[in-house]
Coordinates of C-alpha atoms and ligand atoms in Angstrom, one line a residue:
X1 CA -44.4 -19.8 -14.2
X2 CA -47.1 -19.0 -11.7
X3 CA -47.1 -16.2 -9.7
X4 CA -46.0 -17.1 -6.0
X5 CA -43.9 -20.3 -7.2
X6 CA -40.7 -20.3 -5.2
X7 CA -38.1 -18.2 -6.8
X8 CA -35.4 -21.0 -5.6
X9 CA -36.3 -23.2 -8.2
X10 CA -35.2 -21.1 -11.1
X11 CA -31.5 -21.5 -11.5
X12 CA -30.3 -18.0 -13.5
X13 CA -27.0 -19.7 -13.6
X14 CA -24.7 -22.3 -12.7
X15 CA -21.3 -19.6 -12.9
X16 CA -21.2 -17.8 -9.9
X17 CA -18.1 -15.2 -11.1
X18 CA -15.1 -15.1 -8.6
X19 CA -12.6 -11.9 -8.8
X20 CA -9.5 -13.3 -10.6
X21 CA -7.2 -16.0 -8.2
X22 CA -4.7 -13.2 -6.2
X23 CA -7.4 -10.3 -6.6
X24 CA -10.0 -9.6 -4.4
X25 CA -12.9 -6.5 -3.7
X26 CA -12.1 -4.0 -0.9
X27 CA -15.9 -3.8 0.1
X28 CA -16.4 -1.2 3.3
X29 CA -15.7 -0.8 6.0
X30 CA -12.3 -2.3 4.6
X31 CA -12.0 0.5 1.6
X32 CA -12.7 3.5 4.1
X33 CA -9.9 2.1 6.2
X34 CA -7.7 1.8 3.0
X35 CA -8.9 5.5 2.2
X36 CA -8.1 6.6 5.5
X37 CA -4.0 4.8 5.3
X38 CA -4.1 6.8 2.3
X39 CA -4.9 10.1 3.7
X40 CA -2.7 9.5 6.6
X41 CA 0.4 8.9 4.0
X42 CA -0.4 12.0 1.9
X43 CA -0.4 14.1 5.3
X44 CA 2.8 12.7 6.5
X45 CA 4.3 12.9 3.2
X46 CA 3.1 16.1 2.5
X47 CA 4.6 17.8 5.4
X48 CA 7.9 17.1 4.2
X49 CA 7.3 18.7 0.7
X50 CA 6.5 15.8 -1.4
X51 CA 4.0 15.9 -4.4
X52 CA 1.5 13.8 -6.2
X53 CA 2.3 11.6 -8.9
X54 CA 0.1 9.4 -11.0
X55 CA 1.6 7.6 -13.1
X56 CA 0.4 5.1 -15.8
X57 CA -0.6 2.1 -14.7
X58 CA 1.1 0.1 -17.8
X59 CA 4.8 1.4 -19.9
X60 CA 6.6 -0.3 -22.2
X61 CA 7.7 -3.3 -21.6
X62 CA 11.6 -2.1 -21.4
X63 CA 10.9 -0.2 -18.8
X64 CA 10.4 -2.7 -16.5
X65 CA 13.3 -4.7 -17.5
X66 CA 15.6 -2.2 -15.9
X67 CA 14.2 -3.8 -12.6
X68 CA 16.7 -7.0 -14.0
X69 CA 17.1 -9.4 -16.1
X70 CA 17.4 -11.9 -13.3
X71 CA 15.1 -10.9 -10.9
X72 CA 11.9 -12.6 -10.2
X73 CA 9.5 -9.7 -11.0
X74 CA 11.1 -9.4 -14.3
X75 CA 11.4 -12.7 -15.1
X76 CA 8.7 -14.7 -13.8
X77 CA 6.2 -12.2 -13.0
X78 CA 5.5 -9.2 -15.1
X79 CA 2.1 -9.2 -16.8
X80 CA 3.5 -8.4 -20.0
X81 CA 1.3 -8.2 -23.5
X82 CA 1.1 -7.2 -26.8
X83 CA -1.7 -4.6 -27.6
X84 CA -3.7 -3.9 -31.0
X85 CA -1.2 -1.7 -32.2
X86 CA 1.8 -4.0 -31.9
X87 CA 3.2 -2.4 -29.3
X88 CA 4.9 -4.7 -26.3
X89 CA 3.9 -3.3 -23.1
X90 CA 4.0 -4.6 -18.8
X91 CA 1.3 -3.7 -16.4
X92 CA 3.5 -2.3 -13.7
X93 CA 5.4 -4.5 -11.2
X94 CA 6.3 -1.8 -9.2
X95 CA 6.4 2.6 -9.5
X96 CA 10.1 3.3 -9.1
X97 CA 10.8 2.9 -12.7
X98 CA 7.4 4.5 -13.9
X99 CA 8.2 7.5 -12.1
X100 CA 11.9 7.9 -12.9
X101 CA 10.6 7.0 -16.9
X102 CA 8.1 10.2 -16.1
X103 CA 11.0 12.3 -14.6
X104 CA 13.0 11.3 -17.5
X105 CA 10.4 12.3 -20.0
X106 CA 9.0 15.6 -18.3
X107 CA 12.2 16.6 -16.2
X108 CA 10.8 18.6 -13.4
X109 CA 13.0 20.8 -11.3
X110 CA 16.0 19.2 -8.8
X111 CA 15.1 18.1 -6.3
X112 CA 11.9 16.3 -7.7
X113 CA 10.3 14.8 -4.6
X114 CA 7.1 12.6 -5.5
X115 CA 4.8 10.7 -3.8
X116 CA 2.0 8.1 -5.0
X117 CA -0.3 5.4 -4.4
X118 CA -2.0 2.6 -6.3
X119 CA -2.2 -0.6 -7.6
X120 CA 0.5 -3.2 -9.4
X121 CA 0.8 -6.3 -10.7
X122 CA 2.5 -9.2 -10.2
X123 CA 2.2 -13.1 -11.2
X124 CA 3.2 -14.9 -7.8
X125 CA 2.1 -17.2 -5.9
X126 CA -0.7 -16.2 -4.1
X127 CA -1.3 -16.6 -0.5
X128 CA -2.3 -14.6 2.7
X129 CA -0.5 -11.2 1.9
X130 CA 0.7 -12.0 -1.4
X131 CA -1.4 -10.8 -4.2
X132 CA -1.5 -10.6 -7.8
X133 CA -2.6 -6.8 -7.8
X134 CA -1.1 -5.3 -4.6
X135 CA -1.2 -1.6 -3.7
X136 CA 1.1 0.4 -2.6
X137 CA 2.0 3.8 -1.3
X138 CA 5.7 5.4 -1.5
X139 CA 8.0 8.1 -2.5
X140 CA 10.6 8.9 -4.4
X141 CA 13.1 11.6 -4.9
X142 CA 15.5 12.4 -7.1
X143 CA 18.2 15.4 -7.6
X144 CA 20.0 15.0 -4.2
X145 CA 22.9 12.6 -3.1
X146 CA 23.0 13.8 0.5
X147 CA 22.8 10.7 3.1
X148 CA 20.7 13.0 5.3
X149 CA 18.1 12.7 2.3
X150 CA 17.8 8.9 2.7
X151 CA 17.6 9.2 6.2
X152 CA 14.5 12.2 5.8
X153 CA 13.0 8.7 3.2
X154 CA 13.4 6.4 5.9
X155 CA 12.1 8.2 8.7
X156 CA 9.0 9.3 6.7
X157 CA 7.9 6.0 6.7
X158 CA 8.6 5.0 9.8
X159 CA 6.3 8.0 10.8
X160 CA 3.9 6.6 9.0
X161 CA 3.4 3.8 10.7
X162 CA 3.9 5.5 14.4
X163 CA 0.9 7.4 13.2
X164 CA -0.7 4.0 11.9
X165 CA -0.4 3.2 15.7
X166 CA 1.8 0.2 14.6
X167 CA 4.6 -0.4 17.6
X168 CA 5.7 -4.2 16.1
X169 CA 7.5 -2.4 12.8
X170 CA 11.4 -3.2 12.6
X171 CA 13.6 -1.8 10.1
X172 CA 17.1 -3.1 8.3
X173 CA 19.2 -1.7 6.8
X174 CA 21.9 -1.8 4.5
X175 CA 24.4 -0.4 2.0
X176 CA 25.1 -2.1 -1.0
X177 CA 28.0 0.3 -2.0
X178 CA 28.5 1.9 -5.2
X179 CA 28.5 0.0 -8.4
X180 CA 31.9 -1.0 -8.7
X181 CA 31.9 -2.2 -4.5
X182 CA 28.9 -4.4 -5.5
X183 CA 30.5 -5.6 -8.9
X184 CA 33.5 -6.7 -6.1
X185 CA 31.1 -8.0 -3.7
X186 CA 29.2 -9.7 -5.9
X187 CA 32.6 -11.6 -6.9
X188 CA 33.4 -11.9 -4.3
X189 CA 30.1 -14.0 -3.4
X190 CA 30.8 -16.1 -6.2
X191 CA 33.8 -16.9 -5.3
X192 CA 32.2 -18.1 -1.7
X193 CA 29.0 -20.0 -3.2
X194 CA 30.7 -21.9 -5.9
X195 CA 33.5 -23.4 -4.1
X196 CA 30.6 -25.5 -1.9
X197 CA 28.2 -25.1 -4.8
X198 CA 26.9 -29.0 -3.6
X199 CA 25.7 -27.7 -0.4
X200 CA 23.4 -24.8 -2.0
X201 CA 20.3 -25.8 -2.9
X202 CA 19.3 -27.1 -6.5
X203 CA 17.4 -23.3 -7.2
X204 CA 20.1 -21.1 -5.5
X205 CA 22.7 -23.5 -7.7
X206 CA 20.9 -22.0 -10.5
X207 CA 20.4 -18.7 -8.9
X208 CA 24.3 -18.2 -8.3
X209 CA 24.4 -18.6 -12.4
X210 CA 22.5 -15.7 -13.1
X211 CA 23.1 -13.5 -9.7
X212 CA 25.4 -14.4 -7.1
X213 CA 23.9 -11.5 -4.6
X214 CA 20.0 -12.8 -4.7
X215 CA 21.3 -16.6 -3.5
X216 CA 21.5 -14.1 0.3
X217 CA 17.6 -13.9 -0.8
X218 CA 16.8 -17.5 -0.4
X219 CA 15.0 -18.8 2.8
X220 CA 15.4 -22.7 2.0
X221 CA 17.1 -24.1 4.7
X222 CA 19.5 -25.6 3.3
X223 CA 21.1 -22.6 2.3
X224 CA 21.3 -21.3 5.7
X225 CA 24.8 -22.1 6.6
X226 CA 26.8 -20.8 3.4
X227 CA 24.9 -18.2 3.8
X228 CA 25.8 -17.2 7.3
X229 CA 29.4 -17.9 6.1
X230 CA 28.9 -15.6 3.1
X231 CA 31.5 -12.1 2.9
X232 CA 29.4 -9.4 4.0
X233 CA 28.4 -6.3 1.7
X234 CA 29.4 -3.6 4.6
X235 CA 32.9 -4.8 4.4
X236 CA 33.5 -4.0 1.0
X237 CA 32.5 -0.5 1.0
X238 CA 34.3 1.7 -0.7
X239 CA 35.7 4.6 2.0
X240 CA 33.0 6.8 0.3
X241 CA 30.3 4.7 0.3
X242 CA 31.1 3.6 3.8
X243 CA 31.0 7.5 5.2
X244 CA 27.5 7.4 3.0
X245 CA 26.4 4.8 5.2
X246 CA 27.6 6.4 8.1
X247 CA 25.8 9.6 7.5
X248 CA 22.7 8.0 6.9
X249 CA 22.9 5.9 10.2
X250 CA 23.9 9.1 12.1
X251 CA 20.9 11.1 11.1
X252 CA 18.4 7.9 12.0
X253 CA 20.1 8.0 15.3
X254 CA 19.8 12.0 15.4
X255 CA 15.6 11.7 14.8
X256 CA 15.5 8.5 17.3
X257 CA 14.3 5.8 14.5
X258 CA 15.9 2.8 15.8
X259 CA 17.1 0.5 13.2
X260 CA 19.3 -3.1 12.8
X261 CA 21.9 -2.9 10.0
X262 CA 21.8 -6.1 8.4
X263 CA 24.6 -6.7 5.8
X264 CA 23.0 -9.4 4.0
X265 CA 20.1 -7.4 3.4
X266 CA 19.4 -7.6 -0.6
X267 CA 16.2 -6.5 -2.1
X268 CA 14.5 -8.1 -4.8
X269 CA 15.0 -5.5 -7.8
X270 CA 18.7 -5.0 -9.2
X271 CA 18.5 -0.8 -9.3
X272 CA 19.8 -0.7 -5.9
X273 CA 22.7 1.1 -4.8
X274 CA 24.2 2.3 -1.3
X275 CA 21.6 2.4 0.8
X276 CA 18.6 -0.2 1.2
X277 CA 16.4 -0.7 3.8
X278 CA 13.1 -2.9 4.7
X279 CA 10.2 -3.2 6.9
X280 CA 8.9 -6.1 8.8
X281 CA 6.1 -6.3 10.7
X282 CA 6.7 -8.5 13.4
X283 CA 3.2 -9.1 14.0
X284 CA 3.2 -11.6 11.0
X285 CA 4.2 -14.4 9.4
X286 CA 8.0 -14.5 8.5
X287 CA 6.7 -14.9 5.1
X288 CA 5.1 -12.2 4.3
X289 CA 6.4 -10.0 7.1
X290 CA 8.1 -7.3 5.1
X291 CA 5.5 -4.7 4.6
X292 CA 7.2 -2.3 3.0
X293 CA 10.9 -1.4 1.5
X294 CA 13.5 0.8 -0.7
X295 CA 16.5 2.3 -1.2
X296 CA 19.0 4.3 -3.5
X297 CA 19.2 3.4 -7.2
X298 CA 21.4 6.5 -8.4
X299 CA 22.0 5.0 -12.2
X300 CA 18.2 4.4 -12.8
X301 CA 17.6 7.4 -14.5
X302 CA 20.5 7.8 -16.8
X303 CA 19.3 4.1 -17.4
X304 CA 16.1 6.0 -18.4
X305 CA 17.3 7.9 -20.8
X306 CA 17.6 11.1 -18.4
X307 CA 20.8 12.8 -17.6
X308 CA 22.8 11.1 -14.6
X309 CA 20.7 11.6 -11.9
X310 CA 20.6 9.8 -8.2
X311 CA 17.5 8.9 -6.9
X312 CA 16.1 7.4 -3.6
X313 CA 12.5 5.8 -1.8
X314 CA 10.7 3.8 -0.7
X315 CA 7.0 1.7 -1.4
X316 CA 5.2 0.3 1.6
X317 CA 2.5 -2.6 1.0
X318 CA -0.8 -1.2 1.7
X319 CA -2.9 -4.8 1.7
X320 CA 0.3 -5.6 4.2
X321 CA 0.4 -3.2 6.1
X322 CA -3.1 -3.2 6.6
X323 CA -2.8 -6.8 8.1
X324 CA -0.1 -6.2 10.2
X325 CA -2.9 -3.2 11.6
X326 CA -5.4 -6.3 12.3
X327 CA -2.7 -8.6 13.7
X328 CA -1.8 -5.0 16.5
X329 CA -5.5 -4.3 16.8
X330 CA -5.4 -0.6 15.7
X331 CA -5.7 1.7 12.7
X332 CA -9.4 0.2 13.4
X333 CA -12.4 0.1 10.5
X334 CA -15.2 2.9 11.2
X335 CA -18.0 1.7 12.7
X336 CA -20.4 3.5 10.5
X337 CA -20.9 4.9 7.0
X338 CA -23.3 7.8 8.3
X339 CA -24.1 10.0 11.3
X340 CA -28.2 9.7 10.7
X341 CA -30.8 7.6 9.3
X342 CA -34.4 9.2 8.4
X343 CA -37.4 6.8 9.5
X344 CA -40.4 8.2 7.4
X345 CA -43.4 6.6 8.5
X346 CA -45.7 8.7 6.2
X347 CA -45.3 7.2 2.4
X348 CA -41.5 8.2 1.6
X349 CA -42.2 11.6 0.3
X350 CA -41.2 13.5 3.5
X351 CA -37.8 11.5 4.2
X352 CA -37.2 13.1 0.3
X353 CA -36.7 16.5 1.9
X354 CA -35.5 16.0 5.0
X355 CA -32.5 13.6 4.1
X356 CA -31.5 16.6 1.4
X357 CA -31.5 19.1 4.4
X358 CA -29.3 17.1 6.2
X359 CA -26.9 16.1 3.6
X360 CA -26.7 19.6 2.1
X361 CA -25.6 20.3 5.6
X362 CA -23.0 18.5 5.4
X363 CA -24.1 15.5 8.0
X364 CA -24.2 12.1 6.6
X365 CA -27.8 10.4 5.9
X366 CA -29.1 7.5 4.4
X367 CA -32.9 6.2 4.6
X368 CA -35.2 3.2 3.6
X369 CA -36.2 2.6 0.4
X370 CA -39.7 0.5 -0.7
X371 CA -41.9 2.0 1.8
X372 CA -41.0 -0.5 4.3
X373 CA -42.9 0.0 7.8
X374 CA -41.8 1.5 10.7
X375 CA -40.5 -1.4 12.0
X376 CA -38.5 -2.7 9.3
X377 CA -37.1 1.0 8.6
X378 CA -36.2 1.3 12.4
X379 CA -34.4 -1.9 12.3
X380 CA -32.4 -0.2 9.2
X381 CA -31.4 2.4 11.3
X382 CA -29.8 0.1 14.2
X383 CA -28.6 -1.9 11.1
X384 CA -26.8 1.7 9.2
X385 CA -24.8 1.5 12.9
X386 CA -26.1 5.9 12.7
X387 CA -25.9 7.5 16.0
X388 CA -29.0 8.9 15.5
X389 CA -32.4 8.7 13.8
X390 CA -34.9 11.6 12.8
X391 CA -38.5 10.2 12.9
X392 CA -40.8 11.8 11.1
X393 CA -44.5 10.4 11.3
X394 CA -48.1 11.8 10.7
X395 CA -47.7 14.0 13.7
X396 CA -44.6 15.5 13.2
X397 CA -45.7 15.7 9.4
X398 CA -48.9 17.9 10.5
X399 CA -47.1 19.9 12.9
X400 CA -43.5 20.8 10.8
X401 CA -41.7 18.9 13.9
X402 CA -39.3 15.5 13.4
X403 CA -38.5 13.6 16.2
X404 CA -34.6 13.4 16.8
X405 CA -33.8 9.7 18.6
X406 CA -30.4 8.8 19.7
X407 CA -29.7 5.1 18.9
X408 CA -26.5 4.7 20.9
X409 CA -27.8 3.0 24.4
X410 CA -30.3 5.0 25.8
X411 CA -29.7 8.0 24.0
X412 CA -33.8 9.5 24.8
X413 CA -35.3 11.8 21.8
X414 CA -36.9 15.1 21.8
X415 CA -39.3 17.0 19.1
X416 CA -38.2 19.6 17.9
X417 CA -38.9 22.2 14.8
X418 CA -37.5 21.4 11.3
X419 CA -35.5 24.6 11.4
X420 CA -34.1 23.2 14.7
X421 CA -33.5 19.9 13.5
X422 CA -29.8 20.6 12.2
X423 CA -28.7 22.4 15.6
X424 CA -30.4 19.2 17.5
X425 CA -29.0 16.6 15.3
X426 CA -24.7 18.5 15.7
X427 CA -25.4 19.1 19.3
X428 CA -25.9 15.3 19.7
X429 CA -23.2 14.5 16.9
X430 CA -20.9 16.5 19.4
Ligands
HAM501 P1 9.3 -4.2 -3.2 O1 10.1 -4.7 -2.0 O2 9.2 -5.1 -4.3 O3 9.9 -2.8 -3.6 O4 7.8 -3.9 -2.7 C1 7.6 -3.0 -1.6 C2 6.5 -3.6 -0.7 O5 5.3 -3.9 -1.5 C3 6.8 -4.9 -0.1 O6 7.6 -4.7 1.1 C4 5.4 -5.4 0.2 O7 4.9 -4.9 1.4 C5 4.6 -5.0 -0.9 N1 4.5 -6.1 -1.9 C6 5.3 -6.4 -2.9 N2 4.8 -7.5 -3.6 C7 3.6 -7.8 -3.0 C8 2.6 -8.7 -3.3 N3 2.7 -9.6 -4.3 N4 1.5 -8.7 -2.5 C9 1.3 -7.8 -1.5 N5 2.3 -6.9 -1.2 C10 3.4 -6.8 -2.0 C11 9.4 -2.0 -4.6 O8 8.4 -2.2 -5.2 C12 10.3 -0.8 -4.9 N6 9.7 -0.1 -6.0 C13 10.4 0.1 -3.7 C14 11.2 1.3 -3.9 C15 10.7 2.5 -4.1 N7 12.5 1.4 -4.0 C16 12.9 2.6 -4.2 N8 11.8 3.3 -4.3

């Protein structure tokens, strides 16, 4: 080809490579502002004494099913496979039952409060708010019966997101009893839902087959009216499961989170117990509203092999809860990477040493690359969004100086020594 054709005629490819349908980058400012949720969690979390966990971001396969047999993200949705070595294995659904399987194997001391945050995977349908790999941040503890403990759970989060500046958060809850109550309950739904069976819905028909107690899940319309008509969980509690309820209601009402107790409240995973409890974010859709939710699932460990242990928490949706930031306007994206940008109008060498002196500062630089003119570079720097610019042309060069301009508005510059330049540049950071 000669040199100067147009590069627009050579086609490198046809493929242009899409992230995988229900993925998608976080490019910046989005990931600082999904850094920055993070940080805020680990603060409030960590004021209450929880700790770290990172757990694997695949098990084995039997893990997962304790979520149940008939839920959705077991059946439908688990990114299951079989790896060199034979073995079966899931990339995680969900944390709970990773970090009760690494409380089970390592059995830290009681209580074992843990915290996390990261990534799982899940084959649905994918829409606005619904992804295939979904983050999310939680907790979980485990040792302690004690309502007051569900209620500390709850209220975590919901200080989360007062700190996330989120006012349009609601929470339900719920107590699903203890085992035997929901064994009865469920019954007793089964009872309810098959003897007008014809006026479910053709998938909650088959729903009521396999579990009775997600049929309260369904949104179809149709459904609507049995399920209005449907017993309700909170009147068959057991006397002790009902003064478990009471306690954790009493202690929200002690701290001032408001809350709606809704007794068809069911979650979507079958290691519930007693208390559950969800978050919707009013700003969106009904949809995909609830952006974040948990609860007690006291036989999960002995499930997992561990000694009988209760357990409680919570996971909130970070892509969600993200959204329902945009849809309130606040927990706001920075508006810039870096504090200063280093226009070197003498060759390149010069913007070498003086972006190292600023970053080993700890200020944060960036410069132009390709010896681009002045122009171009100074366009860069409106571009980089840096409050300010150090300048450092043949003048400056000659006489050790840099020239310290203040891009936001009319901001005026000043000369000043190199060994200045840092005190200049923080005094105007300020
Ligand atoms: P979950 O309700 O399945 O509970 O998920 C918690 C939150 O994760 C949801 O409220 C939602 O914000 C977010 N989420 C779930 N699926 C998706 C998706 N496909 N796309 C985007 N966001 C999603 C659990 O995962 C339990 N492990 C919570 C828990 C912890 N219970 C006790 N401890």
């Amino acid at each position: 080809m000669p040199v100067g054709a147009p590069v627009a005629s050579i086609t490198v490819s046809d493929h242009v490579f899409r992230a995988p349908k229900g993925t998608r980058d976080i490019l910046w400012p989005d990931s600082a502002r999904w850094r920055a949720l993070v940080d805020v969690f680990a603060e409030v979390v960590g004021s209450a004494g929880y700790l770290e966990v990172i757990p694997p971001m695949f098990e084995h396969v039997e893990v997962f099913q304790r979520l149940g047999e008939t839920t959705d993200v077991v059946r439908k949705e688990m990114y299951s496979f079989e790896d060199k070595g034979g073995r079966t294995l899931a990339l995680r659904p969900e944390q709970t039952a990773s970090v009760v399987r690494g409380f089970s194997e390592h059995r830290p001391t009681l209580p074992y409060k843990a915290w996390y945050a990261g990534p799982n995977f899940r084959y649905e349908r994918a829409q606005k708010g619904r992804f295939r790999q979904f983050d999310q941040v939680g907790v979980e503890v485990l040792g302690p019966t004690d309502p007051h403990l569900d209620a500390e759970v709850i209220s975590l989060a919901w200080r989360f997101y007062e700190r996330l500046g989120l006012k349009e958060v609601t929470l339900l809850v719920n107590s699903l009893g203890s085992p035997e109550d929901r064994a009865r309950y469920v019954e007793a739904l089964r009872v309810h839902f098959t003897a007008e069976s014809d006026a479910l819905s053709e998938e909650s028909r088959t729903t009521l087959e396999a579990n009775p107690l997600r049929v309260l899940d369904s949104r179809r319309e149709a459904d609507a009216p049995l399920i209005d008509a449907a017993p309700r969980m909170i009147d068959h509690l057991s006397d002790d499961a009902a003064a478990h309820f009471a306690g954790v209601t009493s202690a929200l009402d002690a701290v001032g989170v408001p809350y709606t107790v809704a007794p068809r409240l069911v979650r979507g995973l079958d290691y519930y117990v007693r208390t559950t409890f969800e978050f919707a974010a009013e700003a969106l859709d009904a949809a995909q509203n609830a952006v974040g939710g948990g609860g007690r699932y006291d036989g999960l460990a002995a499930d997992l092999g561990a000694p009988e242990t209760p357990g409680v928490g919570f996971a909130l949706g970070v892509d969600r809860t993200l959204l329902a930031c945009d849809a309130e306007g606040v927990f706001n994206a920075p508006a810039a990477a870096i504090d200063v940008f280093v226009v070197d109008a003498t060759g390149g060498d010069e913007a070498v040493v003086v972006t190292d002196l600023i970053r080993t500062d700890g200020l944060r630089v960036d410069r132009a690359w390709d010896g681009r003119s002045m122009k171009a570079q100074m366009k860069a720097a409106d571009r980089s969004a840096a409050a300010l610019a150090v300048i450092v042309g043949e003048d400056e060069k000659a006489a050790g100086t840099v020239t310290v301009r203040d891009l936001r508005g009319d901001g005026g510059q000043e000369t000043v020594t190199r060994d200045q330049m840092i005190q200049t540049l923080r005094a105007r950071l300020r």
